[in-house]
Short mmCIF file of C-alpha atoms in Angstrom, two decimals:
data_model
loop_
_atom_site.label_atom_id
_atom_site.label_comp_id
_atom_site.label_asym_id
_atom_site.label_seq_id
_atom_site.Cartn_x
_atom_site.Cartn_y
_atom_site.Cartn_z
CA THR A 1 118.86 73.73 61.98
CA THR A 2 122.13 75.60 61.56
CA ILE A 3 124.46 75.88 58.59
CA TYR A 4 126.60 73.15 60.20
CA ASN A 5 123.90 70.59 61.07
CA SER A 6 123.19 67.24 59.46
CA LYS A 7 119.89 67.71 57.64
CA PHE A 8 117.68 66.99 54.67
CA GLY A 9 117.27 70.14 52.56
CA GLY A 10 117.73 73.68 53.78
CA GLU A 11 120.67 76.05 53.43
CA PRO A 12 124.01 74.33 52.79
CA TYR A 13 127.33 75.04 54.40
CA LEU A 14 128.90 77.21 51.68
CA PRO A 15 132.21 79.10 51.92
CA LYS A 16 132.17 82.58 50.40
CA ASN A 17 134.68 81.54 47.75
CA ARG A 18 132.45 78.71 46.49
CA GLN A 19 129.24 78.66 44.46
CA LEU A 20 126.38 76.18 44.37
CA PRO A 21 126.99 73.32 41.92
CA LYS A 22 125.23 73.57 38.55
CA ASP A 23 123.04 71.05 36.77
CA SER A 24 123.42 70.11 33.08
CA HIS A 25 121.38 73.18 32.10
CA GLY A 26 123.55 75.59 34.08
CA HIS A 27 121.03 76.08 36.89
CA ASP A 28 121.94 75.97 40.58
CA MET A 29 121.41 72.61 42.18
CA ARG A 30 119.58 72.28 45.49
CA LEU A 31 120.78 70.64 48.70
CA LEU A 32 119.28 67.19 49.15
CA ALA A 33 121.20 66.21 52.27
CA GLN A 34 124.08 67.42 54.40
CA ILE A 35 125.97 65.16 56.81
CA ASN A 36 128.21 66.53 59.56
CA PHE A 37 130.31 63.49 60.41
CA SER A 38 130.99 64.75 63.94
CA GLU A 39 127.28 64.08 64.60
CA VAL A 40 127.34 60.57 63.08
CA LEU A 41 130.35 58.68 64.52
CA LEU A 42 129.98 55.43 62.58
CA PRO A 43 132.82 52.93 62.07
CA GLN A 44 134.52 53.27 58.66
CA PHE A 45 133.12 56.78 58.19
CA PRO A 46 135.12 60.00 58.69
CA LYS A 47 135.02 61.50 62.18
CA GLN A 48 134.81 65.11 61.01
CA GLY A 49 133.87 67.28 58.07
CA ILE A 50 130.68 67.98 56.14
CA LEU A 51 129.47 65.90 53.20
CA GLN A 52 126.82 67.36 50.89
CA PHE A 53 124.51 65.80 48.30
CA PHE A 54 123.07 68.11 45.63
CA ILE A 55 120.55 67.26 42.90
CA PRO A 56 118.71 69.41 40.32
CA GLN A 57 115.78 71.47 41.56
CA LYS A 58 113.55 69.63 39.09
CA VAL A 59 113.63 65.82 38.96
CA ASN A 60 111.44 64.35 36.24
CA PHE A 61 110.03 61.18 37.76
CA GLN A 62 107.40 60.80 35.03
CA ASP A 63 109.82 59.82 32.26
CA GLU A 64 111.74 57.13 34.15
CA GLU A 65 111.12 54.47 36.77
CA ASN A 66 114.76 54.17 37.81
CA TYR A 67 117.99 56.03 37.28
CA GLU A 68 121.74 55.55 37.80
CA ASP A 69 124.57 58.07 37.58
CA ILE A 70 128.27 57.69 38.42
CA TRP A 71 129.51 60.71 36.46
CA GLN A 72 127.91 63.37 38.70
CA HIS A 73 126.07 64.84 35.72
CA HIS A 74 122.75 64.85 37.59
CA PHE A 75 124.05 65.07 41.13
CA LYS A 76 127.05 66.60 42.86
CA ILE A 77 128.94 65.62 45.99
CA ARG A 78 130.99 68.06 48.06
CA TYR A 79 133.12 67.32 51.10
CA TYR A 80 134.67 69.89 53.43
CA ASN A 81 137.15 68.41 55.89
CA ASP A 82 138.05 71.58 57.78
CA LEU A 83 135.10 73.83 58.59
CA LEU A 84 135.19 77.62 58.51
CA ALA A 85 133.66 80.07 60.97
CA GLN A 86 130.19 81.38 60.14
CA ASP A 87 131.46 84.85 59.13
CA GLN A 88 133.37 83.15 56.29
CA LEU A 89 130.27 81.49 54.90
CA ALA A 90 127.76 82.58 52.27
CA LEU A 91 124.02 82.00 52.22
CA SER A 92 122.72 80.22 49.17
CA PRO A 93 120.24 82.31 47.14
CA HIS A 94 117.44 79.73 47.37
CA ALA A 95 114.94 79.84 50.19
CA VAL A 96 113.40 76.58 51.34
CA HIS A 97 110.15 76.23 49.42
CA LYS A 98 107.81 73.55 48.16
CA ASN A 99 108.55 72.24 44.70
CA ALA A 100 106.54 69.40 43.16
CA TYR A 101 109.59 68.35 41.12
CA PHE A 102 111.88 68.01 44.16
CA PRO A 103 111.63 65.00 46.51
CA LEU A 104 111.87 67.06 49.72
CA GLN A 105 109.12 69.43 50.75
CA GLN A 106 110.46 70.29 54.21
CA GLU A 107 113.82 70.96 55.82
CA LYS A 108 114.55 68.32 58.48
CA ARG A 109 117.29 68.08 61.11
CA LEU A 110 118.88 64.63 61.25
CA HIS A 111 119.59 62.67 64.42
CA PHE A 112 121.47 59.38 64.34
CA GLU A 113 121.11 56.10 66.16
CA GLN A 114 123.56 53.25 65.62
CA THR A 115 122.11 49.78 65.16
CA ASP A 116 122.91 46.41 63.60
CA GLU A 117 121.31 45.14 60.41
CA ILE A 118 121.40 41.84 58.55
CA VAL A 119 121.66 41.79 54.78
CA SER A 120 118.49 42.99 53.07
CA ILE A 121 116.70 40.76 50.61
CA MET A 122 117.10 43.50 47.97
CA ASP A 123 120.93 43.53 48.15
CA TYR A 124 122.35 41.46 45.29
CA ARG A 125 124.71 39.72 47.76
CA PHE A 126 121.72 38.14 49.49
CA GLN A 127 121.70 35.44 46.82
CA THR A 128 125.13 34.19 47.96
CA ILE A 129 124.22 33.57 51.61
CA PHE A 130 122.23 30.34 51.53
CA ASP A 131 123.14 26.98 50.03
CA THR A 132 119.43 26.29 49.52
CA PRO A 133 117.23 29.12 48.18
CA LEU A 134 114.79 30.38 50.82
CA SER A 135 111.97 29.99 48.31
CA LEU A 136 112.38 26.21 48.71
CA LEU A 137 112.22 26.27 52.52
CA PHE A 138 109.17 26.48 54.80
CA ASN A 139 108.63 26.94 58.53
CA ASP A 140 106.52 24.65 60.74
CA ASP A 141 103.37 26.53 59.71
CA GLY A 142 104.06 25.96 56.02
CA ILE A 143 104.98 29.58 55.35
CA ASN A 144 107.70 30.12 52.77
CA LEU A 145 110.89 31.48 54.39
CA TYR A 146 111.48 33.81 51.45
CA ASP A 147 108.14 35.50 52.18
CA ILE A 148 109.05 35.85 55.86
CA TYR A 149 112.42 37.40 54.99
CA MET A 150 110.76 39.68 52.46
CA LYS A 151 108.34 40.94 55.11
CA HIS A 152 110.92 41.75 57.78
CA PHE A 153 114.23 42.50 56.02
CA LEU A 154 113.63 44.72 53.00
CA GLY A 155 116.26 47.26 54.09
CA GLN A 156 113.86 50.20 54.20
CA GLY A 157 114.45 53.47 56.04
CA HIS A 158 116.68 56.54 56.04
CA LYS A 159 120.21 55.44 56.90
CA MET A 160 123.95 55.48 56.37
CA GLY A 161 125.71 52.14 56.13
CA GLY A 162 123.84 48.86 56.38
CA TYR A 163 122.03 47.35 53.42
CA PRO A 164 119.91 49.00 50.71
CA TYR A 165 116.26 48.93 49.75
CA PHE A 166 115.02 49.12 46.16
CA THR A 167 111.53 49.10 44.71
CA LYS A 168 112.80 47.06 41.77
CA GLN A 169 116.30 45.60 41.65
CA ASP A 170 119.81 46.29 42.88
CA PRO A 171 121.59 47.86 39.85
CA ARG A 172 124.79 46.08 40.94
CA GLU A 173 123.11 42.78 40.11
CA ARG A 174 122.57 43.80 36.47
CA TYR A 175 125.90 45.59 36.03
CA PRO A 176 128.87 43.86 37.68
CA PHE A 177 131.13 46.88 37.10
CA LEU A 178 129.04 48.71 39.71
CA ARG A 179 129.90 46.18 42.42
CA LYS A 180 132.94 48.16 43.49
CA TYR A 181 130.41 50.48 45.19
CA ASP A 182 130.13 48.18 48.19
CA VAL A 183 129.08 50.58 50.97
CA LEU A 184 125.71 52.29 51.30
CA LEU A 185 126.72 55.89 51.91
CA LEU A 186 123.21 57.31 52.26
CA GLN A 187 119.65 56.13 51.68
CA ILE A 188 116.61 58.43 51.62
CA GLU A 189 113.22 56.77 51.40
CA SER A 190 109.79 58.17 50.57
CA ASP A 191 108.30 59.32 53.87
CA ASP A 192 104.91 61.08 53.89
CA GLU A 193 105.22 62.13 57.52
CA ASN A 194 108.37 64.11 56.76
CA GLY A 195 107.38 65.41 53.31
CA ILE A 196 109.67 63.16 51.25
CA MET A 197 108.49 61.51 48.04
CA TRP A 198 110.58 59.96 45.25
CA GLY A 199 108.14 59.74 42.36
CA ASP A 200 105.63 57.01 43.23
CA CYS A 201 106.81 55.93 46.71
CA GLY A 202 110.42 55.37 45.61
CA VAL A 203 113.82 55.48 47.26
CA ALA A 204 117.24 57.00 46.53
CA ASN A 205 120.62 55.45 47.34
CA PHE A 206 124.19 56.69 47.21
CA PHE A 207 126.99 54.08 47.22
CA ILE A 208 130.77 54.37 47.64
CA ASN A 209 133.75 52.03 47.50
CA SER A 210 134.95 51.02 50.98
CA THR A 211 138.59 51.97 50.28
CA ASN A 212 137.56 55.42 49.05
CA LEU A 213 135.39 55.87 52.13
CA ALA A 214 138.30 54.98 54.42
CA ASN A 215 140.37 57.66 52.62
CA ALA A 216 137.53 60.22 52.77
CA ASP A 217 137.58 60.32 48.96
CA PHE A 218 134.07 61.15 47.76
CA SER A 219 134.91 61.78 44.10
CA ASP A 220 133.49 58.44 42.89
CA ILE A 221 129.87 57.80 43.93
CA LEU A 222 127.00 55.73 42.52
CA TYR A 223 123.65 57.55 42.72
CA HIS A 224 120.52 55.50 42.08
CA TRP A 225 116.81 56.07 42.54
CA ASP A 226 113.79 54.04 41.56
CA HIS A 227 110.06 54.08 42.17
CA TYR A 228 106.96 52.05 41.39
#
C-alpha cells in the first residue's frame, strides 16, 4: 500500500500540520479504514478525496454485544478533499502490529467492484416491502420464503453502499431518530482469512445521510458494531 491507497489499517494519509485524532482517554486513535474516492467511483459518492475512519486502539468487546455512537466520542472521521504531495505528509508514530483489542490484525489494500444488491433482510426497511409477510409464504417444496431470503440476502460482506448486515438488529428499527442515516457508508465484517474479527464474529457499520453524502459532508455519521 501507499499513503494514498484505499486500505484497512496501516499508515494514514496525514498532513504535517495535523495530528492523529485522540480517544476519550487522550490516546492516539488507530486507522481502521481509509478510502480514496478516486479508486471507488460509485454513484452518489465523491469522486475525489480521502475519507478516514479512526477508532481507539483498544476496543472492549467483552463488556458489550453492540454499540452505537453518533457523537464521534469513540470514533473519528476525517475527510481531505484536496490531497498534498508526499513531502508535505507526516508518518504516524504507530507501526502496524497485532493487537488483540483491535479488530484488524493485518494491513490490507482495498480493491472495488461495483455490483447490484437487493435489500437485505436485516435492514429495517425490509419489513415495508411485502404486503404479506414472507414468514407466511412457502415455495412449491414447502420451504418458508423467509428462510430462503434469510439464507441468501443477509447483506454480509465488506462494502460501501448497498444494504447492511447485523448479527442482531438494525439500530434504526429501535430508534427512529437514527433513520436519517439512510446510506451505508462502509461495512467491515469479521473475516478470518484477512485477519479481521469484531468480538465474536461481529460486524461494524458506518451510516450517513444521503444529502450530507451528496455534499461531501462527513461531520454527522452513525457508527455501529455488534457481535454474537
